[in-house]
């Protein structure tokens, strides 16, 4: 490191990302069997946000090709199931849109089967549906996917366990601290009270933020229902570090 | 302010449908001079490999700079295809592999210097939120000794879980992740081993940033 870097270090004004304390599920979740051998047993060590944490990869349009946001075409024929539009905005918790950021999604087909060799649920695969999509938010943080409503499916967590229908979402945001992978659910799913993953989120209000809303303005008549879902990442505030005496 | 933040959920067992990229492990293109391979296994509380995890890395370039507008020293111009970001799904043996350049040291906002490091996110079925750790380098003993994050961990055995060991070329075959390493080309000049133990004895230190 050069002397000028050292001097610059004394003047570093870094944004700071707000705490997500109490929002995310605790890693140790006895009702979720897969967490038993995978959740760390030691408490997380607090780490101040410095240069590596307040920066991050800025993936955008270069990672997406035409048609990536449409999961219903490009496979030779139309997939079976209920065609839906999923759209919303990516914001930070201070209400600012997160523009030009990559969103990746994956999901089961209409029968509740994933196009993955490990999924042995005896429901039909759909040759016209792989269940993966990508898009980039626009300048206002908006995104839009066209897909098929995924089905509920059984899993081996406990006897007669079924997951509510969901779509997996992965977001980068603007910084390492904003990285988020989560799941979007559909309104009024009767499986909600039974699902340990959904209920791993302690705060019911936070849990409810994972549920999309039927939106008739987004819905296209005679063609596809629209579900609206906004995603909120940790907010950002500029902080100037005092340099006196350094 | 945590108000309104969207909560995390697990990636589940089928992340391979949506997240791996063919070029994911390559923070720099194959054959880049001075590139290194960082590889290791993700292990569960029984010491068993985790074959359905995703390891992501983020780091400064060799000059300790970031191609990012929030770096107050100015945005670095990415050189030679350096992306700063790596993404590797684990294979059936739980191995991941990243091909990158060694990051430079970083100035701290409050003075001092951070030793060269990569920030790491691990995603897997069974993890309701990502876990975050850091990779430091065993051959940077002097810089590591002055690093504030390492210094915040008082137990030397725990601190050691954050240090990648020089593996030597012989370890390449042993790792078996293969894909990235085999195609990394002649430019590679060093291999480092960094295992991630999610739970149990010698559990890796995970951070709340």
CSV table of C-alpha atoms in Angstrom, one decimal:
chain,number,residue,atom,x,y,z
A,1,UNK,CA,0.0,0.0,0.0
A,2,UNK,CA,1.4,3.4,-1.0
A,3,UNK,CA,1.5,6.5,1.3
A,4,UNK,CA,-1.3,8.1,-0.7
A,5,UNK,CA,-3.4,5.0,-0.1
A,6,UNK,CA,-2.7,5.4,3.6
A,7,UNK,CA,-3.7,9.0,3.5
A,8,UNK,CA,-6.8,8.1,1.6
A,9,UNK,CA,-7.6,5.6,4.2
A,10,UNK,CA,-7.9,8.3,6.8
A,11,UNK,CA,-10.5,10.0,4.7
A,12,UNK,CA,-12.5,7.0,3.6
A,13,UNK,CA,-16.2,7.9,3.7
A,14,UNK,CA,-18.0,4.6,3.4
A,15,UNK,CA,-21.7,4.0,3.0
A,16,UNK,CA,-23.1,1.8,5.8
A,17,UNK,CA,-25.8,-0.8,5.3
A,18,UNK,CA,-28.5,-1.1,7.9
A,19,UNK,CA,-28.8,-4.1,10.1
A,20,UNK,CA,-31.2,-6.9,9.2
A,21,UNK,CA,-31.4,-8.0,12.8
A,22,UNK,CA,-34.6,-9.9,13.6
A,23,UNK,CA,-35.6,-10.2,10.0
A,24,UNK,CA,-33.8,-13.2,8.7
A,25,UNK,CA,-34.5,-16.7,10.1
A,26,UNK,CA,-32.2,-17.9,12.8
A,27,UNK,CA,-29.8,-20.5,11.2
A,28,UNK,CA,-30.6,-23.0,13.9
A,29,UNK,CA,-34.2,-24.1,13.3
A,30,UNK,CA,-35.1,-27.4,15.0
A,31,UNK,CA,-38.2,-27.9,12.8
A,32,UNK,CA,-36.1,-27.8,9.6
A,33,UNK,CA,-34.3,-31.1,9.6
A,34,UNK,CA,-31.6,-30.2,7.1
A,35,UNK,CA,-30.4,-27.4,9.4
A,36,UNK,CA,-29.4,-29.8,12.1
A,37,UNK,CA,-26.0,-30.8,10.7
A,38,UNK,CA,-25.5,-27.7,8.6
A,39,UNK,CA,-26.3,-24.7,10.8
A,40,UNK,CA,-23.2,-23.3,12.6
A,41,UNK,CA,-23.3,-23.9,16.3
A,42,UNK,CA,-21.0,-21.0,17.3
A,43,UNK,CA,-22.5,-17.5,17.4
A,44,UNK,CA,-21.7,-15.3,14.4
A,45,UNK,CA,-18.8,-12.9,15.0
A,46,UNK,CA,-19.7,-9.3,14.4
A,47,UNK,CA,-17.6,-7.7,11.6
A,48,UNK,CA,-17.6,-4.0,10.8
A,49,UNK,CA,-18.5,-3.1,7.2
A,50,UNK,CA,-15.3,-2.1,5.4
A,51,UNK,CA,-14.3,-1.8,1.8
A,52,UNK,CA,-15.0,-5.4,0.8
A,53,UNK,CA,-18.5,-5.4,2.4
A,54,UNK,CA,-19.7,-2.1,1.0
A,55,UNK,CA,-18.7,-3.0,-2.5
A,56,UNK,CA,-19.9,-6.0,-4.6
A,57,UNK,CA,-20.3,-7.4,-8.1
A,58,UNK,CA,-22.5,-5.2,-10.3
A,59,UNK,CA,-24.0,-7.7,-12.6
A,60,UNK,CA,-26.4,-6.4,-15.2
A,61,UNK,CA,-27.5,-6.7,-18.8
A,62,UNK,CA,-24.3,-8.6,-19.8
A,63,UNK,CA,-25.5,-11.6,-17.8
A,64,UNK,CA,-28.9,-11.8,-19.5
A,65,UNK,CA,-30.0,-12.7,-23.0
A,66,UNK,CA,-33.3,-12.0,-24.7
A,67,UNK,CA,-35.9,-14.3,-23.5
A,68,UNK,CA,-34.3,-15.2,-20.1
A,69,UNK,CA,-37.2,-13.5,-18.3
A,70,UNK,CA,-39.7,-15.7,-20.1
A,71,UNK,CA,-39.7,-19.2,-18.7
A,72,UNK,CA,-42.6,-20.3,-21.0
A,73,UNK,CA,-40.9,-20.1,-24.4
A,74,UNK,CA,-37.7,-21.3,-26.0
A,75,UNK,CA,-38.2,-25.0,-25.2
A,76,UNK,CA,-40.1,-26.0,-28.3
A,77,UNK,CA,-43.6,-25.9,-26.9
A,78,UNK,CA,-45.6,-24.3,-24.2
A,79,UNK,CA,-45.3,-25.7,-20.7
A,80,UNK,CA,-48.4,-27.0,-19.0
A,81,UNK,CA,-49.9,-25.0,-16.1
A,82,UNK,CA,-51.2,-21.7,-15.1
A,83,UNK,CA,-49.3,-18.9,-17.0
A,84,UNK,CA,-48.5,-16.0,-14.6
A,85,UNK,CA,-46.7,-12.7,-14.7
A,86,UNK,CA,-44.5,-12.0,-11.6
A,87,UNK,CA,-43.3,-8.4,-11.4
A,88,UNK,CA,-42.3,-5.8,-8.8
A,89,UNK,CA,-39.6,-3.5,-7.7
A,90,UNK,CA,-36.3,-4.0,-5.9
A,91,UNK,CA,-35.8,-1.3,-3.3
A,92,UNK,CA,-33.6,-0.8,-0.3
A,93,UNK,CA,-35.0,-0.2,3.1
A,94,UNK,CA,-34.7,3.5,2.7
A,95,UNK,CA,-37.1,3.3,-0.2
A,96,UNK,CA,-34.5,3.8,-3.0
A,97,UNK,CA,-34.9,1.7,-6.1
A,98,UNK,CA,-32.0,-0.7,-6.9
A,99,UNK,CA,-31.5,-0.3,-10.6
A,100,UNK,CA,-29.6,-2.5,-13.1
A,101,UNK,CA,-29.2,-5.4,-10.8
A,102,UNK,CA,-29.3,-9.1,-11.8
A,103,UNK,CA,-32.2,-11.3,-10.5
A,104,UNK,CA,-32.0,-15.1,-10.9
A,105,UNK,CA,-35.0,-17.3,-10.2
A,106,UNK,CA,-35.7,-21.1,-10.2
A,107,UNK,CA,-38.8,-23.1,-9.5
A,108,UNK,CA,-40.7,-26.3,-9.8
A,109,UNK,CA,-43.1,-26.9,-12.7
A,110,UNK,CA,-46.9,-26.9,-12.4
A,111,UNK,CA,-46.9,-30.4,-11.1
A,112,UNK,CA,-44.5,-29.6,-8.2
A,113,UNK,CA,-41.5,-31.3,-9.9
A,114,UNK,CA,-38.1,-29.7,-10.4
A,115,UNK,CA,-36.1,-30.4,-13.5
A,116,UNK,CA,-33.2,-31.8,-11.3
A,117,UNK,CA,-31.9,-35.3,-11.0
A,118,UNK,CA,-32.2,-35.3,-7.2
A,119,UNK,CA,-35.9,-34.6,-7.3
A,120,UNK,CA,-37.7,-38.0,-7.2
A,121,UNK,CA,-41.2,-36.7,-6.5
A,122,UNK,CA,-43.4,-38.9,-8.8
A,123,UNK,CA,-45.0,-36.1,-10.6
A,124,UNK,CA,-44.5,-35.5,-14.3
A,125,UNK,CA,-41.5,-33.5,-15.7
A,126,UNK,CA,-42.5,-31.0,-18.4
A,127,UNK,CA,-40.2,-31.1,-21.4
A,128,UNK,CA,-41.1,-27.5,-22.1
A,129,UNK,CA,-40.1,-26.2,-18.7
A,130,UNK,CA,-36.7,-26.0,-17.1
A,131,UNK,CA,-37.8,-23.5,-14.4
A,132,UNK,CA,-34.8,-21.1,-14.5
A,133,UNK,CA,-35.0,-17.4,-15.4
A,134,UNK,CA,-33.0,-14.2,-15.2
A,135,UNK,CA,-33.6,-10.5,-15.6
A,136,UNK,CA,-32.1,-7.2,-14.8
A,137,UNK,CA,-34.0,-4.4,-13.0
A,138,UNK,CA,-34.6,-1.3,-15.0
A,139,UNK,CA,-33.7,2.3,-13.9
A,140,UNK,CA,-36.6,2.3,-11.4
A,141,UNK,CA,-35.7,-1.1,-9.9
A,142,UNK,CA,-38.5,-2.8,-11.7
A,143,UNK,CA,-38.4,-6.5,-12.8
A,144,UNK,CA,-40.8,-8.8,-14.7
A,145,UNK,CA,-40.9,-12.5,-15.3
A,146,UNK,CA,-43.4,-14.6,-17.3
A,147,UNK,CA,-43.6,-18.1,-16.0
A,148,UNK,CA,-45.9,-20.9,-14.8
A,149,UNK,CA,-47.4,-21.1,-11.4
A,150,UNK,CA,-45.3,-23.8,-9.6
A,151,UNK,CA,-47.1,-26.6,-7.8
A,152,UNK,CA,-46.8,-27.6,-4.1
A,153,UNK,CA,-44.7,-30.7,-3.5
A,154,UNK,CA,-43.9,-33.2,-0.8
A,155,UNK,CA,-40.5,-33.3,1.0
A,156,UNK,CA,-39.0,-35.6,3.6
A,157,UNK,CA,-38.7,-33.1,6.5
A,158,UNK,CA,-41.4,-34.9,8.5
A,159,UNK,CA,-44.3,-37.2,7.8
A,160,UNK,CA,-46.6,-35.8,5.2
A,161,UNK,CA,-44.6,-32.7,4.7
A,162,UNK,CA,-45.5,-30.4,1.8
A,163,UNK,CA,-43.9,-27.1,0.7
A,164,UNK,CA,-46.2,-24.3,-0.3
A,165,UNK,CA,-45.8,-23.2,-3.9
A,166,UNK,CA,-42.8,-20.9,-4.2
A,167,UNK,CA,-40.3,-19.3,-6.6
A,168,UNK,CA,-36.6,-19.0,-5.5
A,169,UNK,CA,-35.1,-15.5,-6.0
A,170,UNK,CA,-31.5,-14.6,-5.9
A,171,UNK,CA,-30.4,-10.9,-5.8
A,172,UNK,CA,-27.0,-9.2,-5.7
A,173,UNK,CA,-28.0,-5.6,-4.9
A,174,UNK,CA,-25.2,-3.1,-4.9
A,175,UNK,CA,-22.9,-4.5,-2.2
A,176,UNK,CA,-21.8,-7.8,-0.6
A,177,UNK,CA,-24.0,-6.9,2.4
A,178,UNK,CA,-27.1,-6.7,0.3
A,179,UNK,CA,-26.8,-10.2,-1.2
A,180,UNK,CA,-30.1,-12.0,-0.7
A,181,UNK,CA,-31.5,-15.4,-1.7
A,182,UNK,CA,-35.1,-16.0,-0.7
A,183,UNK,CA,-38.5,-17.5,-1.8
A,184,UNK,CA,-41.6,-15.8,-3.1
A,185,UNK,CA,-44.9,-17.4,-2.1
A,186,UNK,CA,-48.5,-17.0,-3.4
A,187,UNK,CA,-51.4,-15.5,-1.5
A,188,UNK,CA,-53.5,-17.4,0.9
A,189,UNK,CA,-51.7,-20.7,0.6
A,190,UNK,CA,-53.2,-23.2,3.0
A,191,UNK,CA,-49.8,-24.8,3.6
A,192,UNK,CA,-48.3,-21.7,5.2
A,193,UNK,CA,-49.1,-22.8,8.8
A,194,UNK,CA,-47.5,-26.2,8.2
A,195,UNK,CA,-44.3,-25.2,6.6
A,196,UNK,CA,-41.2,-25.0,8.8
A,197,UNK,CA,-39.2,-23.0,6.2
A,198,UNK,CA,-41.8,-20.3,5.8
A,199,UNK,CA,-42.3,-20.2,9.6
A,200,UNK,CA,-38.5,-20.1,10.3
A,201,UNK,CA,-38.9,-16.3,10.1
A,202,UNK,CA,-39.7,-15.2,13.6
A,203,UNK,CA,-41.6,-12.0,12.9
A,204,UNK,CA,-45.0,-12.6,11.2
A,205,UNK,CA,-44.9,-9.2,9.5
A,206,UNK,CA,-41.5,-10.1,8.0
A,207,UNK,CA,-42.9,-13.5,6.9
A,208,UNK,CA,-45.8,-11.8,5.2
A,209,UNK,CA,-43.4,-9.8,3.1
A,210,UNK,CA,-42.6,-13.0,1.2
A,211,UNK,CA,-46.1,-13.4,-0.1
A,212,UNK,CA,-46.9,-11.9,-3.5
A,213,UNK,CA,-50.2,-10.2,-4.2
A,214,UNK,CA,-52.7,-10.9,-7.0
A,215,UNK,CA,-52.7,-7.7,-9.1
A,216,UNK,CA,-55.4,-7.1,-11.6
A,217,UNK,CA,-53.5,-4.2,-13.2
A,218,UNK,CA,-50.6,-6.6,-13.9
A,219,UNK,CA,-53.0,-9.3,-15.0
A,220,UNK,CA,-53.4,-9.5,-18.8
A,221,UNK,CA,-57.0,-10.2,-19.8
A,222,UNK,CA,-57.6,-13.5,-21.5
A,223,UNK,CA,-54.0,-14.5,-21.0
A,224,UNK,CA,-52.2,-14.5,-17.6
A,225,UNK,CA,-52.7,-13.6,-13.9
A,226,UNK,CA,-50.3,-11.1,-12.5
A,227,UNK,CA,-48.6,-11.4,-9.1
A,228,UNK,CA,-46.8,-8.4,-7.6
A,229,UNK,CA,-43.9,-8.8,-5.3
A,230,UNK,CA,-41.5,-6.1,-4.1
A,231,UNK,CA,-38.1,-7.0,-2.7
A,232,UNK,CA,-36.5,-4.9,-0.1
A,233,UNK,CA,-32.7,-5.0,0.5
A,234,UNK,CA,-30.7,-3.5,3.4
A,235,UNK,CA,-30.7,0.3,3.2
A,236,UNK,CA,-27.6,2.4,2.7
A,237,UNK,CA,-26.5,5.5,4.5
A,238,UNK,CA,-23.4,7.5,3.9
A,239,UNK,CA,-21.1,7.7,6.9
A,240,UNK,CA,-18.0,10.0,7.1
A,241,UNK,CA,-15.3,8.7,9.4
A,242,UNK,CA,-13.6,11.3,11.5
A,243,UNK,CA,-9.9,11.6,10.6
A,244,UNK,CA,-8.7,13.9,13.4
A,245,UNK,CA,-5.5,12.6,15.0
A,246,UNK,CA,-4.9,10.0,12.4
B,1,UNK,CA,-33.3,0.2,10.3
B,2,UNK,CA,-34.5,-3.3,9.5
B,3,UNK,CA,-38.0,-2.2,8.7
B,4,UNK,CA,-39.4,-3.7,5.5
B,5,UNK,CA,-36.4,-5.8,4.7
B,6,UNK,CA,-37.2,-9.0,2.8
B,7,UNK,CA,-36.2,-12.0,4.8
B,8,UNK,CA,-33.9,-14.7,3.6
B,9,UNK,CA,-34.9,-18.3,2.8
B,10,UNK,CA,-32.9,-21.4,2.0
B,11,UNK,CA,-31.7,-22.0,-1.6
B,12,UNK,CA,-33.0,-25.6,-1.1
B,13,UNK,CA,-31.7,-28.7,-2.8
B,14,UNK,CA,-32.2,-27.6,-6.3
B,15,UNK,CA,-30.1,-24.4,-6.6
B,16,UNK,CA,-28.2,-26.0,-9.5
B,17,UNK,CA,-31.2,-25.2,-11.7
B,18,UNK,CA,-30.8,-21.5,-11.3
B,19,UNK,CA,-27.5,-20.4,-9.9
B,20,UNK,CA,-24.3,-22.1,-11.3
B,21,UNK,CA,-22.6,-20.3,-14.2
B,22,UNK,CA,-20.3,-22.1,-16.7
B,23,UNK,CA,-17.7,-19.3,-16.0
B,24,UNK,CA,-18.7,-19.0,-12.3
B,25,UNK,CA,-15.4,-20.3,-10.8
B,26,UNK,CA,-13.3,-17.9,-13.0
B,27,UNK,CA,-12.7,-14.6,-11.3
B,28,UNK,CA,-10.2,-14.2,-14.1
B,29,UNK,CA,-10.2,-16.0,-17.5
B,30,UNK,CA,-8.4,-19.3,-17.8
B,31,UNK,CA,-4.7,-19.0,-18.4
B,32,UNK,CA,-4.4,-15.5,-16.7
B,33,UNK,CA,-0.8,-15.0,-15.6
B,34,UNK,CA,-0.3,-15.1,-11.8
B,35,UNK,CA,-3.7,-16.7,-11.2
B,36,UNK,CA,-4.2,-18.9,-8.2
B,37,UNK,CA,-6.7,-21.7,-7.4
B,38,UNK,CA,-8.5,-21.7,-4.2
B,39,UNK,CA,-10.2,-25.0,-3.5
B,40,UNK,CA,-11.6,-27.0,-0.7
B,41,UNK,CA,-14.6,-28.9,0.7
B,42,UNK,CA,-17.8,-27.8,2.4
B,43,UNK,CA,-18.4,-30.2,5.3
B,44,UNK,CA,-21.4,-30.7,7.7
B,45,UNK,CA,-21.4,-31.3,11.4
B,46,UNK,CA,-20.7,-35.0,10.9
B,47,UNK,CA,-17.7,-34.1,8.7
B,48,UNK,CA,-19.6,-35.3,5.6
B,49,UNK,CA,-19.3,-33.4,2.3
B,50,UNK,CA,-22.1,-31.0,1.4
B,51,UNK,CA,-22.7,-31.8,-2.3
B,52,UNK,CA,-25.4,-29.2,-2.9
B,53,UNK,CA,-23.8,-26.0,-1.6
B,54,UNK,CA,-22.8,-22.8,-3.5
B,55,UNK,CA,-19.7,-20.9,-2.6
B,56,UNK,CA,-19.4,-17.3,-3.7
B,57,UNK,CA,-16.4,-15.0,-3.3
B,58,UNK,CA,-15.8,-11.3,-3.6
B,59,UNK,CA,-12.5,-9.6,-3.4
B,60,UNK,CA,-10.3,-6.6,-4.3
B,61,UNK,CA,-8.0,-6.7,-7.2
B,62,UNK,CA,-4.2,-7.2,-6.8
B,63,UNK,CA,-3.8,-3.4,-6.1
B,64,UNK,CA,-6.4,-3.6,-3.4
B,65,UNK,CA,-9.0,-1.7,-5.5
B,66,UNK,CA,-12.6,-2.4,-6.4
B,67,UNK,CA,-14.4,-1.8,-9.7
B,68,UNK,CA,-17.3,-0.2,-7.8
B,69,UNK,CA,-18.6,3.4,-7.5
B,70,UNK,CA,-18.7,3.3,-3.7
B,71,UNK,CA,-15.0,2.8,-3.3
B,72,UNK,CA,-14.1,6.3,-2.0
B,73,UNK,CA,-10.6,6.0,-3.5
B,74,UNK,CA,-12.2,6.0,-7.0
B,75,UNK,CA,-13.5,3.2,-9.1
B,76,UNK,CA,-10.8,0.8,-10.4
B,77,UNK,CA,-10.8,-0.1,-14.1
B,78,UNK,CA,-11.1,-3.9,-14.3
B,79,UNK,CA,-8.0,-5.3,-15.9
B,80,UNK,CA,-7.6,-8.5,-17.9
B,81,UNK,CA,-11.1,-9.7,-17.3
B,82,UNK,CA,-10.8,-9.6,-13.5
B,83,UNK,CA,-14.4,-9.8,-12.1
B,84,UNK,CA,-13.8,-9.8,-8.4
B,85,UNK,CA,-16.6,-12.3,-8.0
B,86,UNK,CA,-16.4,-16.1,-8.1
B,87,UNK,CA,-19.2,-18.7,-7.8
B,88,UNK,CA,-18.7,-22.4,-7.5
B,89,UNK,CA,-21.3,-25.1,-6.8
B,90,UNK,CA,-19.9,-28.0,-4.8
B,91,UNK,CA,-19.6,-31.3,-6.6
B,92,UNK,CA,-20.7,-34.7,-5.2
B,93,UNK,CA,-17.6,-34.8,-3.0
B,94,UNK,CA,-18.4,-31.4,-1.6
B,95,UNK,CA,-15.5,-29.7,-3.4
B,96,UNK,CA,-15.6,-26.1,-4.8
B,97,UNK,CA,-12.9,-24.3,-6.7
B,98,UNK,CA,-12.2,-20.7,-7.6
B,99,UNK,CA,-9.6,-19.4,-10.1
B,100,UNK,CA,-8.5,-15.8,-9.2
B,101,UNK,CA,-5.7,-13.3,-8.6
B,102,UNK,CA,-4.4,-12.6,-5.1
B,103,UNK,CA,-6.1,-9.6,-3.7
B,104,UNK,CA,-4.1,-6.6,-2.4
B,105,UNK,CA,-4.3,-5.3,1.2
B,106,UNK,CA,-6.9,-2.7,2.0
B,107,UNK,CA,-6.9,0.5,4.0
B,108,UNK,CA,-9.4,0.6,6.9
B,109,UNK,CA,-11.6,3.6,7.4
B,110,UNK,CA,-10.4,4.1,11.0
B,111,UNK,CA,-6.7,3.6,10.1
B,112,UNK,CA,-4.8,0.4,9.9
B,113,UNK,CA,-4.8,-2.2,7.1
B,114,UNK,CA,-6.7,-5.3,6.3
B,115,UNK,CA,-4.7,-8.2,5.1
B,116,UNK,CA,-5.4,-9.7,1.7
B,117,UNK,CA,-8.7,-11.6,1.9
B,118,UNK,CA,-11.8,-12.7,0.1
B,119,UNK,CA,-15.3,-12.4,1.5
B,120,UNK,CA,-17.2,-15.6,1.1
B,121,UNK,CA,-20.9,-16.5,1.1
B,122,UNK,CA,-22.0,-20.1,1.5
B,123,UNK,CA,-25.5,-21.1,0.5
B,124,UNK,CA,-27.0,-24.6,0.9
B,125,UNK,CA,-30.1,-26.6,1.7
B,126,UNK,CA,-30.3,-26.5,5.5
B,127,UNK,CA,-29.0,-22.9,5.7
B,128,UNK,CA,-32.0,-20.5,6.0
B,129,UNK,CA,-29.6,-17.6,5.4
B,130,UNK,CA,-26.2,-17.5,3.7
B,131,UNK,CA,-23.3,-17.8,6.0
B,132,UNK,CA,-20.4,-15.4,5.5
B,133,UNK,CA,-16.7,-16.1,6.2
B,134,UNK,CA,-13.4,-14.8,4.9
B,135,UNK,CA,-10.4,-16.4,3.2
B,136,UNK,CA,-6.9,-15.2,4.3
B,137,UNK,CA,-3.6,-16.5,3.0
B,138,UNK,CA,-1.2,-18.5,5.1
B,139,UNK,CA,1.9,-16.9,3.4
B,140,UNK,CA,0.8,-13.4,4.5
B,141,UNK,CA,1.7,-14.0,8.2
B,142,UNK,CA,2.8,-10.4,8.8
B,143,UNK,CA,-0.3,-8.8,7.2
B,144,UNK,CA,-2.5,-11.3,8.9
B,145,UNK,CA,-1.1,-10.4,12.3
B,146,UNK,CA,-2.1,-6.8,11.8
B,147,UNK,CA,-5.6,-7.5,10.4
B,148,UNK,CA,-8.4,-6.2,12.6
B,149,UNK,CA,-10.9,-8.9,11.7
B,150,UNK,CA,-8.5,-11.7,12.5
B,151,UNK,CA,-7.6,-9.8,15.7
B,152,UNK,CA,-11.2,-9.8,16.7
B,153,UNK,CA,-11.1,-13.6,17.1
B,154,UNK,CA,-9.3,-14.3,20.3
B,155,UNK,CA,-9.1,-18.1,20.0
B,156,UNK,CA,-6.1,-19.0,17.8
B,157,UNK,CA,-7.7,-22.3,16.8
B,158,UNK,CA,-10.8,-20.5,15.5
B,159,UNK,CA,-8.8,-17.8,13.8
B,160,UNK,CA,-6.9,-20.5,12.0
B,161,UNK,CA,-10.2,-21.6,10.3
B,162,UNK,CA,-9.9,-18.5,8.2
B,163,UNK,CA,-6.5,-19.1,6.8
B,164,UNK,CA,-6.1,-20.9,3.4
B,165,UNK,CA,-3.1,-23.2,3.4
B,166,UNK,CA,-0.7,-23.4,0.4
B,167,UNK,CA,-1.6,-26.7,-1.1
B,168,UNK,CA,1.0,-27.2,-3.8
B,169,UNK,CA,0.2,-28.7,-7.1
B,170,UNK,CA,0.1,-32.2,-5.7
B,171,UNK,CA,-3.2,-31.4,-4.0
B,172,UNK,CA,-4.9,-30.7,-7.3
B,173,UNK,CA,-5.8,-34.2,-8.1
B,174,UNK,CA,-6.9,-34.8,-4.5
B,175,UNK,CA,-9.4,-32.0,-4.6
B,176,UNK,CA,-11.3,-33.6,-7.5
B,177,UNK,CA,-13.5,-30.6,-8.2
B,178,UNK,CA,-11.5,-30.5,-11.3
B,179,UNK,CA,-13.4,-28.4,-13.7
B,180,UNK,CA,-11.9,-25.0,-13.0
B,181,UNK,CA,-8.5,-26.3,-12.1
B,182,UNK,CA,-8.1,-28.5,-15.2
B,183,UNK,CA,-9.0,-25.6,-17.5
B,184,UNK,CA,-7.2,-22.9,-15.5
B,185,UNK,CA,-4.3,-23.3,-17.9
B,186,UNK,CA,-0.6,-22.6,-17.5
B,187,UNK,CA,-1.0,-19.3,-15.8
B,188,UNK,CA,-1.7,-20.6,-12.4
B,189,UNK,CA,1.0,-20.0,-9.8
B,190,UNK,CA,-0.3,-21.5,-6.6
B,191,UNK,CA,-3.0,-23.5,-5.0
B,192,UNK,CA,-4.6,-22.8,-1.7
B,193,UNK,CA,-6.8,-25.0,0.3
B,194,UNK,CA,-9.7,-23.7,2.3
B,195,UNK,CA,-12.2,-26.1,3.8
B,196,UNK,CA,-15.5,-24.7,5.1
B,197,UNK,CA,-16.9,-26.6,8.2
B,198,UNK,CA,-20.4,-25.5,8.7
B,199,UNK,CA,-20.7,-27.1,12.2
B,200,UNK,CA,-18.9,-29.0,14.9
B,201,UNK,CA,-15.2,-29.4,15.8
B,202,UNK,CA,-13.1,-26.7,14.0
B,203,UNK,CA,-16.2,-25.1,12.8
B,204,UNK,CA,-15.3,-22.2,10.4
B,205,UNK,CA,-15.7,-18.7,11.9
B,206,UNK,CA,-18.8,-17.1,10.4
B,207,UNK,CA,-19.5,-13.4,10.5
B,208,UNK,CA,-22.3,-11.0,10.9
B,209,UNK,CA,-21.5,-8.0,8.7
